[in-house]
PDB file of C-alpha atoms and ligand atoms in Angstrom:
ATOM      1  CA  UNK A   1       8.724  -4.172  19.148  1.00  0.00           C
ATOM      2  CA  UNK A   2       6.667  -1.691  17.620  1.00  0.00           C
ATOM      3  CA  UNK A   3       9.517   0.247  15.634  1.00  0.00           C
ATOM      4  CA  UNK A   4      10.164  -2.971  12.996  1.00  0.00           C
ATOM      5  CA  UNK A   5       6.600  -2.239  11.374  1.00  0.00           C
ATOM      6  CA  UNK A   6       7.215   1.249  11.288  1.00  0.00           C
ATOM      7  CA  UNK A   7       9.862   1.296   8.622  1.00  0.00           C
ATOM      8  CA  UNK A   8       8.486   3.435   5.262  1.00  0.00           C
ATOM      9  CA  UNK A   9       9.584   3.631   2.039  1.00  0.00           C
ATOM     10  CA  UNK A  10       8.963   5.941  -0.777  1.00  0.00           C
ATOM     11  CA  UNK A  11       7.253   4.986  -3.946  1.00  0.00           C
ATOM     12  CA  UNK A  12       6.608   6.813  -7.394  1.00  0.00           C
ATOM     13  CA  UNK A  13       4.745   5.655  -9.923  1.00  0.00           C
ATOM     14  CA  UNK A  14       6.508   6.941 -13.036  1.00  0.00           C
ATOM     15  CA  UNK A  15       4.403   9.019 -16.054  1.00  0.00           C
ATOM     16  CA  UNK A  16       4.923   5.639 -17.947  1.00  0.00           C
ATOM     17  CA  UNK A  17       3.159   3.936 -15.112  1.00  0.00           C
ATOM     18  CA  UNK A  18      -0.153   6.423 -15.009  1.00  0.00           C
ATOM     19  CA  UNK A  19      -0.054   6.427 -18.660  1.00  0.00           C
ATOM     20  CA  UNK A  20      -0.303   2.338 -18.860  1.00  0.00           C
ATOM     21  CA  UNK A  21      -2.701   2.774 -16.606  1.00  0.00           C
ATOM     22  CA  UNK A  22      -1.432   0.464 -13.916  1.00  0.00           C
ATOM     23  CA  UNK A  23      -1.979   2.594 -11.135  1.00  0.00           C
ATOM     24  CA  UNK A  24      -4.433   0.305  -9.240  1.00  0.00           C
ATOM     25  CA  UNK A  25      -2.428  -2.658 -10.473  1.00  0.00           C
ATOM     26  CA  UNK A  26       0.726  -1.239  -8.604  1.00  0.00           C
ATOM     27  CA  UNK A  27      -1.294   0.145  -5.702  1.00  0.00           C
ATOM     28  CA  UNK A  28      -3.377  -3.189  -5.131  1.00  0.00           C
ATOM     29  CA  UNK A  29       0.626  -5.308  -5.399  1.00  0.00           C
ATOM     30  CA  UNK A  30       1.755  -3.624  -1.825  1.00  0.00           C
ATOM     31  CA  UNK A  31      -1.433  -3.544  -0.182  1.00  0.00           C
ATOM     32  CA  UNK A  32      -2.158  -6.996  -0.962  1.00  0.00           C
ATOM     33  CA  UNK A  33       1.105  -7.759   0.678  1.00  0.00           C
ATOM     34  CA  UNK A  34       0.185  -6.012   4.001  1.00  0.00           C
ATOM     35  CA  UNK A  35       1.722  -2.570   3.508  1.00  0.00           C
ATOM     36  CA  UNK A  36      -0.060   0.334   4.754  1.00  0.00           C
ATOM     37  CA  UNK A  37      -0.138   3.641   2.399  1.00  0.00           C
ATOM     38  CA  UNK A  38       0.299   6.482   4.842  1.00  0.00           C
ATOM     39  CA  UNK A  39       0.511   8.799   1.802  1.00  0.00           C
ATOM     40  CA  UNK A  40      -0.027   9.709  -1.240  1.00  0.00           C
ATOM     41  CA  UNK A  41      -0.520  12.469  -3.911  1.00  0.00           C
ATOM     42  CA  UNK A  42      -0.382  13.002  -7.763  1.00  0.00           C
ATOM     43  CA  UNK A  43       2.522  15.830  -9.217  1.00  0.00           C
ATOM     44  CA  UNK A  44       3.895  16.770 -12.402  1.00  0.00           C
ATOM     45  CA  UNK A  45       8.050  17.114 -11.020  1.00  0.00           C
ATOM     46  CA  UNK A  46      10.042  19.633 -12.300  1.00  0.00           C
ATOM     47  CA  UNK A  47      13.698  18.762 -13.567  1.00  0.00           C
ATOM     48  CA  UNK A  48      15.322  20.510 -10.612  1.00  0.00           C
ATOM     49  CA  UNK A  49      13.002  18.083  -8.108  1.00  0.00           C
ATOM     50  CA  UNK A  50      14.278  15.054 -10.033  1.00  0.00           C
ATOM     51  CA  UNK A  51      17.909  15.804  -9.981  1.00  0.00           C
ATOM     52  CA  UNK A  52      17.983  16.249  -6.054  1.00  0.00           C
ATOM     53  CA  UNK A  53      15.637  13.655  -5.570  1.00  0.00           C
ATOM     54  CA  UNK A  54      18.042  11.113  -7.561  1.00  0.00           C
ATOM     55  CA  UNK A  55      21.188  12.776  -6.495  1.00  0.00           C
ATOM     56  CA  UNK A  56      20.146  12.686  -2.408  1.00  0.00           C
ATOM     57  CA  UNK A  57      22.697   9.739  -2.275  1.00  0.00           C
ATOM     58  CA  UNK A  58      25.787  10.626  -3.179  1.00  0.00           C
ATOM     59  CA  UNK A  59      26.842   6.889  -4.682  1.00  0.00           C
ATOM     60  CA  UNK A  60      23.840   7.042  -6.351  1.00  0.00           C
ATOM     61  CA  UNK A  61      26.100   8.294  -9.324  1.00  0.00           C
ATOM     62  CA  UNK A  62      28.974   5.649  -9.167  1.00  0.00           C
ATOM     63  CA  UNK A  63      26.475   2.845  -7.907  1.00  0.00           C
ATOM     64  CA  UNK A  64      24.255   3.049 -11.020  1.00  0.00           C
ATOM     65  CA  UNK A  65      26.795   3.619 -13.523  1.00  0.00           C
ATOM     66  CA  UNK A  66      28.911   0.665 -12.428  1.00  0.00           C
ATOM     67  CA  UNK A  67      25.351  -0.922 -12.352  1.00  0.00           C
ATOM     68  CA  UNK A  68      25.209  -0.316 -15.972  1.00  0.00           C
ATOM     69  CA  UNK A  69      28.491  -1.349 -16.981  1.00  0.00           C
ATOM     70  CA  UNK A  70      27.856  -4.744 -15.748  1.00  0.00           C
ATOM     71  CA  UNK A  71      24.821  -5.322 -17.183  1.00  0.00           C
ATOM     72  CA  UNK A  72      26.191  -4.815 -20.326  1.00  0.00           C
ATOM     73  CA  UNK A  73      29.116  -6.877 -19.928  1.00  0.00           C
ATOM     74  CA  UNK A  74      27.056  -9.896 -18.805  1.00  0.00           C
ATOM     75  CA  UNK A  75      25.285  -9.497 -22.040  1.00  0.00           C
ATOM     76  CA  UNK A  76      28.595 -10.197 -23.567  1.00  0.00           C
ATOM     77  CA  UNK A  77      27.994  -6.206 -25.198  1.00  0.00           C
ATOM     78  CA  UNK A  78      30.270  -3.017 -24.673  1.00  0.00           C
ATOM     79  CA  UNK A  79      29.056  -0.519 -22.656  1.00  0.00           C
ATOM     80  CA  UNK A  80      28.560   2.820 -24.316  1.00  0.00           C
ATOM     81  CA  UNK A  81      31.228   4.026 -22.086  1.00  0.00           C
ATOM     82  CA  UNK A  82      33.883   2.699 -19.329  1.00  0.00           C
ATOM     83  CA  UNK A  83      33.289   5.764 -16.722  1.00  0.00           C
ATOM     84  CA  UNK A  84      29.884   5.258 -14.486  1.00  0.00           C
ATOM     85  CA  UNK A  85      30.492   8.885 -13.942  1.00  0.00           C
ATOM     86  CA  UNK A  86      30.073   9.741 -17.687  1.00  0.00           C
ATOM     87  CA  UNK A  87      26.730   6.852 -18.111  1.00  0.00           C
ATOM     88  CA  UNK A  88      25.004   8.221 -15.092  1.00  0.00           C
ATOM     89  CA  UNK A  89      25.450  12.212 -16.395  1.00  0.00           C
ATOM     90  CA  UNK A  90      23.803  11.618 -19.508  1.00  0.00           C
ATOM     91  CA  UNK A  91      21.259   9.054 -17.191  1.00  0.00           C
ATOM     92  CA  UNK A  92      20.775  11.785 -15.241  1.00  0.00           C
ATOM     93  CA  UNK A  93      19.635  14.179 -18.366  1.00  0.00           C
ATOM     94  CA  UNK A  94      17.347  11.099 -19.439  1.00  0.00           C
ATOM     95  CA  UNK A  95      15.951  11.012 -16.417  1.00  0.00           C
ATOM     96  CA  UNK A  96      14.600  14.641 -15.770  1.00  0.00           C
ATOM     97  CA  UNK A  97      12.792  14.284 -19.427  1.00  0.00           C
ATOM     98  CA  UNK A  98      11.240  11.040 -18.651  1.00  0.00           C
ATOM     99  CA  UNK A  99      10.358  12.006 -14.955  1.00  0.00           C
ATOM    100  CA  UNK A 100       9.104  15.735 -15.664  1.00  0.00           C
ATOM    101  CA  UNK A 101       6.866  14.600 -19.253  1.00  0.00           C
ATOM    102  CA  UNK A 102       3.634  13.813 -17.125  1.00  0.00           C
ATOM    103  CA  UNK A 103       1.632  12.651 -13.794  1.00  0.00           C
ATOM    104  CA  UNK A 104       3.222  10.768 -11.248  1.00  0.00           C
ATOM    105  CA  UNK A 105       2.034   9.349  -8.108  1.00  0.00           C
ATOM    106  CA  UNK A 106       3.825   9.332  -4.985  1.00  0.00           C
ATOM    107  CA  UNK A 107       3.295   7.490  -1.895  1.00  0.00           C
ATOM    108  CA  UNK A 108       4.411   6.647   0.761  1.00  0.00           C
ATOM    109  CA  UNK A 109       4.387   2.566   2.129  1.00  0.00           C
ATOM    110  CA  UNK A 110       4.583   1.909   5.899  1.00  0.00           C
ATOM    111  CA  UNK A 111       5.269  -2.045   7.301  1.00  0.00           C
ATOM    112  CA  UNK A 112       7.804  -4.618   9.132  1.00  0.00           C
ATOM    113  CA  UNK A 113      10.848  -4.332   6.009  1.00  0.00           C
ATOM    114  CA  UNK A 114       9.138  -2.202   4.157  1.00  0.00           C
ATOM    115  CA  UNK A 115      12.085  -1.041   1.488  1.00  0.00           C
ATOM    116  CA  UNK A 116      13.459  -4.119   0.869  1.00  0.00           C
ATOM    117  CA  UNK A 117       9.687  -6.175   0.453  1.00  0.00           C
ATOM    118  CA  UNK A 118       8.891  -3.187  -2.215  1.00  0.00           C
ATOM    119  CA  UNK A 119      11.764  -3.294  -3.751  1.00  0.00           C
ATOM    120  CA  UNK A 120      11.165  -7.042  -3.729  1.00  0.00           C
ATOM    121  CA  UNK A 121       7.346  -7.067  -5.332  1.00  0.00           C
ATOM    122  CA  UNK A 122       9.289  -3.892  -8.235  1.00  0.00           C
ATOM    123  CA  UNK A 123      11.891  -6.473  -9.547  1.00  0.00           C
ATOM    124  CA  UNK A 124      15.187  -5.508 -10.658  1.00  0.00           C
ATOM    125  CA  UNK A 125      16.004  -2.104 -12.394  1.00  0.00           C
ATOM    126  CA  UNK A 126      16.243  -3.300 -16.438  1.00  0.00           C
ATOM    127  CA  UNK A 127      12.946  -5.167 -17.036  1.00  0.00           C
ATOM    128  CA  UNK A 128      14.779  -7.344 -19.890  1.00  0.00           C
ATOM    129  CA  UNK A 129      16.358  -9.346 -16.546  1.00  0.00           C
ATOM    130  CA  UNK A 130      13.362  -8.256 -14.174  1.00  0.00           C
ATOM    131  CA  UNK A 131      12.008 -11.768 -12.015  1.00  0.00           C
ATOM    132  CA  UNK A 132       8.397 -13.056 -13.359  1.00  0.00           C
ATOM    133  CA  UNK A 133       6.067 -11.977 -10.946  1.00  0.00           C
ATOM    134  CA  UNK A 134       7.513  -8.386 -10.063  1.00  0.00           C
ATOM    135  CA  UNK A 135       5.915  -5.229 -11.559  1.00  0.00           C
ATOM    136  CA  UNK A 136       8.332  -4.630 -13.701  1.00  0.00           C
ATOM    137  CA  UNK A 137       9.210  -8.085 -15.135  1.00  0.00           C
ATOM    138  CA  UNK A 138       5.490  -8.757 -15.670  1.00  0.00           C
ATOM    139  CA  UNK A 139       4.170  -5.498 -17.003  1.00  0.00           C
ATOM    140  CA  UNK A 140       7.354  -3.795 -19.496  1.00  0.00           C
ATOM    141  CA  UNK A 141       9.819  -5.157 -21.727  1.00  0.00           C
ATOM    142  CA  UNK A 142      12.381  -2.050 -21.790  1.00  0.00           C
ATOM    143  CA  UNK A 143      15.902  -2.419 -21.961  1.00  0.00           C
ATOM    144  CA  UNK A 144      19.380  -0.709 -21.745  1.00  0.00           C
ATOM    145  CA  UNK A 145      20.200  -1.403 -24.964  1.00  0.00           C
ATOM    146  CA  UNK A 146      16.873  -0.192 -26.283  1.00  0.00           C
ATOM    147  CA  UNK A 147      16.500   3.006 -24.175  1.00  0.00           C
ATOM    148  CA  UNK A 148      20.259   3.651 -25.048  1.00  0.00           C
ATOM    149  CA  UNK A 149      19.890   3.661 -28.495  1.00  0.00           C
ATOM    150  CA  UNK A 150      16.728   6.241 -28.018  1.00  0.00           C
ATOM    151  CA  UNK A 151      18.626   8.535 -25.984  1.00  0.00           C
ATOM    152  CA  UNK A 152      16.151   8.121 -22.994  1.00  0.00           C
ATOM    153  CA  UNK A 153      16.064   6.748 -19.568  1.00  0.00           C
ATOM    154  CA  UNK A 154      14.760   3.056 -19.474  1.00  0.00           C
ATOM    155  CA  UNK A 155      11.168   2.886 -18.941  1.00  0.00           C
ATOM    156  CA  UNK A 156      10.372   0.736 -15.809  1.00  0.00           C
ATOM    157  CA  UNK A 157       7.049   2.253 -14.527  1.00  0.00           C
ATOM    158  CA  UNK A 158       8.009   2.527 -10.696  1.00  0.00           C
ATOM    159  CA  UNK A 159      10.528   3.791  -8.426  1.00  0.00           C
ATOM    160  CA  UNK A 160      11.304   3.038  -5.123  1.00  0.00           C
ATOM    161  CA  UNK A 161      13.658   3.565  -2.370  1.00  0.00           C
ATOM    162  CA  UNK A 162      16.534   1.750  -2.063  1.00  0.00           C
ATOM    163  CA  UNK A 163      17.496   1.077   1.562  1.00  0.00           C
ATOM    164  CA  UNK A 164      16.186   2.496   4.666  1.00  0.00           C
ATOM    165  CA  UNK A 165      18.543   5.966   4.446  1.00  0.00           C
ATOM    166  CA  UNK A 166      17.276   6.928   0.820  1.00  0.00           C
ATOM    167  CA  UNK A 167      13.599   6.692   1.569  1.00  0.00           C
ATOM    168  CA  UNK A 168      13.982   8.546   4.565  1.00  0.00           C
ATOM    169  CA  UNK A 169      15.615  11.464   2.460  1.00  0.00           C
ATOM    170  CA  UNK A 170      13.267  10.735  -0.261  1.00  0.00           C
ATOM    171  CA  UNK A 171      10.074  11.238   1.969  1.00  0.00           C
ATOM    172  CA  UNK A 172      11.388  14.381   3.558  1.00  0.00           C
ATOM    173  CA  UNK A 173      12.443  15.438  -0.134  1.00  0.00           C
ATOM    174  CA  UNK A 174       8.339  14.670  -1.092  1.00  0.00           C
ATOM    175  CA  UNK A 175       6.366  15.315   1.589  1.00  0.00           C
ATOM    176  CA  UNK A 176       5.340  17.969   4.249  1.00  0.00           C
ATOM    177  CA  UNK A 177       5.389  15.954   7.729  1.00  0.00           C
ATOM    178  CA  UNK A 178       1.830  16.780   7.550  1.00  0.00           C
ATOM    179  CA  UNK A 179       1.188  14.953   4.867  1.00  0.00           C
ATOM    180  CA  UNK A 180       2.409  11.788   6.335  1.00  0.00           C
ATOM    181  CA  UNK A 181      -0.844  10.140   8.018  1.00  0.00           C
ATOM    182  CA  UNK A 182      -0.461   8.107  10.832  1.00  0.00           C
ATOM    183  CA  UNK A 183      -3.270   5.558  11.198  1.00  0.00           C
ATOM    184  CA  UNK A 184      -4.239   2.195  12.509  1.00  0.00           C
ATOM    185  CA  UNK A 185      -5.158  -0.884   9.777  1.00  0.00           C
ATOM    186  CA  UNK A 186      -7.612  -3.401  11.665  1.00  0.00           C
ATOM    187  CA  UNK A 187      -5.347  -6.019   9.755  1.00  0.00           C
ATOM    188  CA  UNK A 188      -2.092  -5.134  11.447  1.00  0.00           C
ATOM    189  CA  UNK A 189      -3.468  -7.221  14.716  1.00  0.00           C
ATOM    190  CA  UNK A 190      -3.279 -10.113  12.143  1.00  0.00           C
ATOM    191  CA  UNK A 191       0.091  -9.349  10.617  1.00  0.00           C
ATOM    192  CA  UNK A 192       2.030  -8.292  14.092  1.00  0.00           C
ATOM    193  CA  UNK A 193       0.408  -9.396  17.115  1.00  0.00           C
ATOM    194  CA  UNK A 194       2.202 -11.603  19.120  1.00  0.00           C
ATOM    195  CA  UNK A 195      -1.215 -13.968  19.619  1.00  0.00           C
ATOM    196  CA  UNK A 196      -4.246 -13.966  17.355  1.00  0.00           C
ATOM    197  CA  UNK A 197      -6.511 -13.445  20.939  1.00  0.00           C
ATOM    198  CA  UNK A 198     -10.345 -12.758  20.369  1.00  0.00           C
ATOM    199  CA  UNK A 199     -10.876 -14.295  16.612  1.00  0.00           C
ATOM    200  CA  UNK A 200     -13.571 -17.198  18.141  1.00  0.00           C
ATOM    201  CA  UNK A 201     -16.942 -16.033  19.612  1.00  0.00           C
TER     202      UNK A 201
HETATM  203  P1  ADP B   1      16.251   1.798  -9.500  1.00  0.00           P
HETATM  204  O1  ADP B   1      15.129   2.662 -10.035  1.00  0.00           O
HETATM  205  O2  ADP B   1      15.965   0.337  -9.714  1.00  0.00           O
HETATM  206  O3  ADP B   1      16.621   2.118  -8.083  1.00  0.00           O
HETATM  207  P2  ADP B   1      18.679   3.203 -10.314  1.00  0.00           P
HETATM  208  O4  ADP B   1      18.591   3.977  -9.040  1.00  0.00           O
HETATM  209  O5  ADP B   1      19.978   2.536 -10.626  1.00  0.00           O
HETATM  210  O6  ADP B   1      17.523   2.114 -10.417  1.00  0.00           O
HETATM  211  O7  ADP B   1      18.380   4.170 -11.546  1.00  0.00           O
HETATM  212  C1  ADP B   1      17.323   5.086 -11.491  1.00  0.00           C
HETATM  213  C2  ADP B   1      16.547   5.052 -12.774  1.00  0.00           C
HETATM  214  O8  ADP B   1      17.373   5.529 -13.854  1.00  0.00           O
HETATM  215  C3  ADP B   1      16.074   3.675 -13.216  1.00  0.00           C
HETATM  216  O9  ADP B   1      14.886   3.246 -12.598  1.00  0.00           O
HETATM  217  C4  ADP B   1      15.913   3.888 -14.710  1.00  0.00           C
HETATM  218  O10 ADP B   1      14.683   4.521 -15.038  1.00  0.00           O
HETATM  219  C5  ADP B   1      17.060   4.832 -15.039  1.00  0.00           C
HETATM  220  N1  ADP B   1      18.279   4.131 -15.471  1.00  0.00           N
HETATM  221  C6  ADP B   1      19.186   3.519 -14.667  1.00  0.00           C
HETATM  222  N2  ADP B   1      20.201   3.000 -15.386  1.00  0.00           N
HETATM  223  C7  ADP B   1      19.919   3.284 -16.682  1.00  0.00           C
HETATM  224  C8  ADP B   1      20.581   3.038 -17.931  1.00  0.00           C
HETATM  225  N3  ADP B   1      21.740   2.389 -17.980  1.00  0.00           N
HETATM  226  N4  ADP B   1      20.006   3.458 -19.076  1.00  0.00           N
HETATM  227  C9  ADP B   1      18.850   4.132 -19.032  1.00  0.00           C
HETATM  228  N5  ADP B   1      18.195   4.428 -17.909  1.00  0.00           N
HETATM  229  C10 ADP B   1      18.697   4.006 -16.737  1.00  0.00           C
HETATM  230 MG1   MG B   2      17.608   3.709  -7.179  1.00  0.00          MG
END
């Protein structure tokens, strides 16, 4: 029973992120939660580090372009073009500027579904459609349309893995082993144990 609150997924706050300076903010969202950080260090990536890093999945390319194209359909607006192939090169390009112009901070989140409750606390990709109450809806207004039109990636202050697969790759891609600490949090009794034994004198 112990695997299920092993699970980890990889989280980067992006330079827009550090430079808001919502680093606790972010940090204090997926501790609050119950999450333990079992890592966590502050880089400047190089372009070549962001293209593998976004390119470890190979749908990645399809999946986010198609992605696009929907989004701006259900606007009711054309897309800039109909190939995902051709919106997620020049994505990609976008990408490696935004992701390589300052600080980021990359960590590591350990806990029972941990990708999917991250991803659930970040809110969806475009912050335009982003839920109140996730990162993103509640701390950037960026959209496709507007980070189109600029010729840059849209500004969403966070990344994080998408299933279980990708933030394995994406912590091996980040991290040494080594740098992957393996504690216990006093609170996990609380969160995991089967009975809450020994809490009255
Ligand atoms: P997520 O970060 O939510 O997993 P994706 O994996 O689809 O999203 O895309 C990776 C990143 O690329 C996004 O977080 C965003 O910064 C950028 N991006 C994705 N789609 C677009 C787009 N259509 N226009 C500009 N930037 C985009
Ligand atoms: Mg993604």
């Amino acid at each position: 029973m112990k695997k299920f609150q092993e699970e980890m997924s990889f989280v980067a706050i992006k330079p827009d992120g550090v430079q808001r300076s919502l680093v606790g903010e972010i940090i204090k969202r997926y501790e609050r939660v119950g999450l333990k950080l079992v890592a966590m260090k502050m880089v400047v990536p190089t372009a070549d580090q962001i293209e593998q890093h976004y390119t470890l999945d190979d749908t990645w390319r399809q999946v986010t372009g198609e992605k696009t194209i929907k989004s701006y359909m259900d606007k009711g607006l054309t897309p800039p073009s109909n190939d995902p192939l051709a919106i997620t090169a020049v994505i990609l390009e976008n990408l490696k500027k935004y992701m390589t112009s300052g600080p980021v901070i990359m960590m590591v989140w350990q806990g029972a579904h941990a990708v999917k409750i991250v991803r659930k606390i970040l809110g969806g990709t475009e912050p335009l459609s982003s839920d109140v109450g996730t990162i993103r809806g509640d701390f950037v207004l960026d959209s496709y349309q507007i980070s189109d039109a600029g010729k840059r990636a849209v500004r969403n202050l966070v990344h994080a893995s998408g299933s279980v697969e990708e933030a394995e790759k994406e912590i091996k891609h980040w991290f040494k082993p080594e740098e992957i600490i393996k504690y216990r949090l006093v609170q996990e009794q609380i969160l995991y144990d089967v009975n809450l034994d020994g809490l009255l004198e």
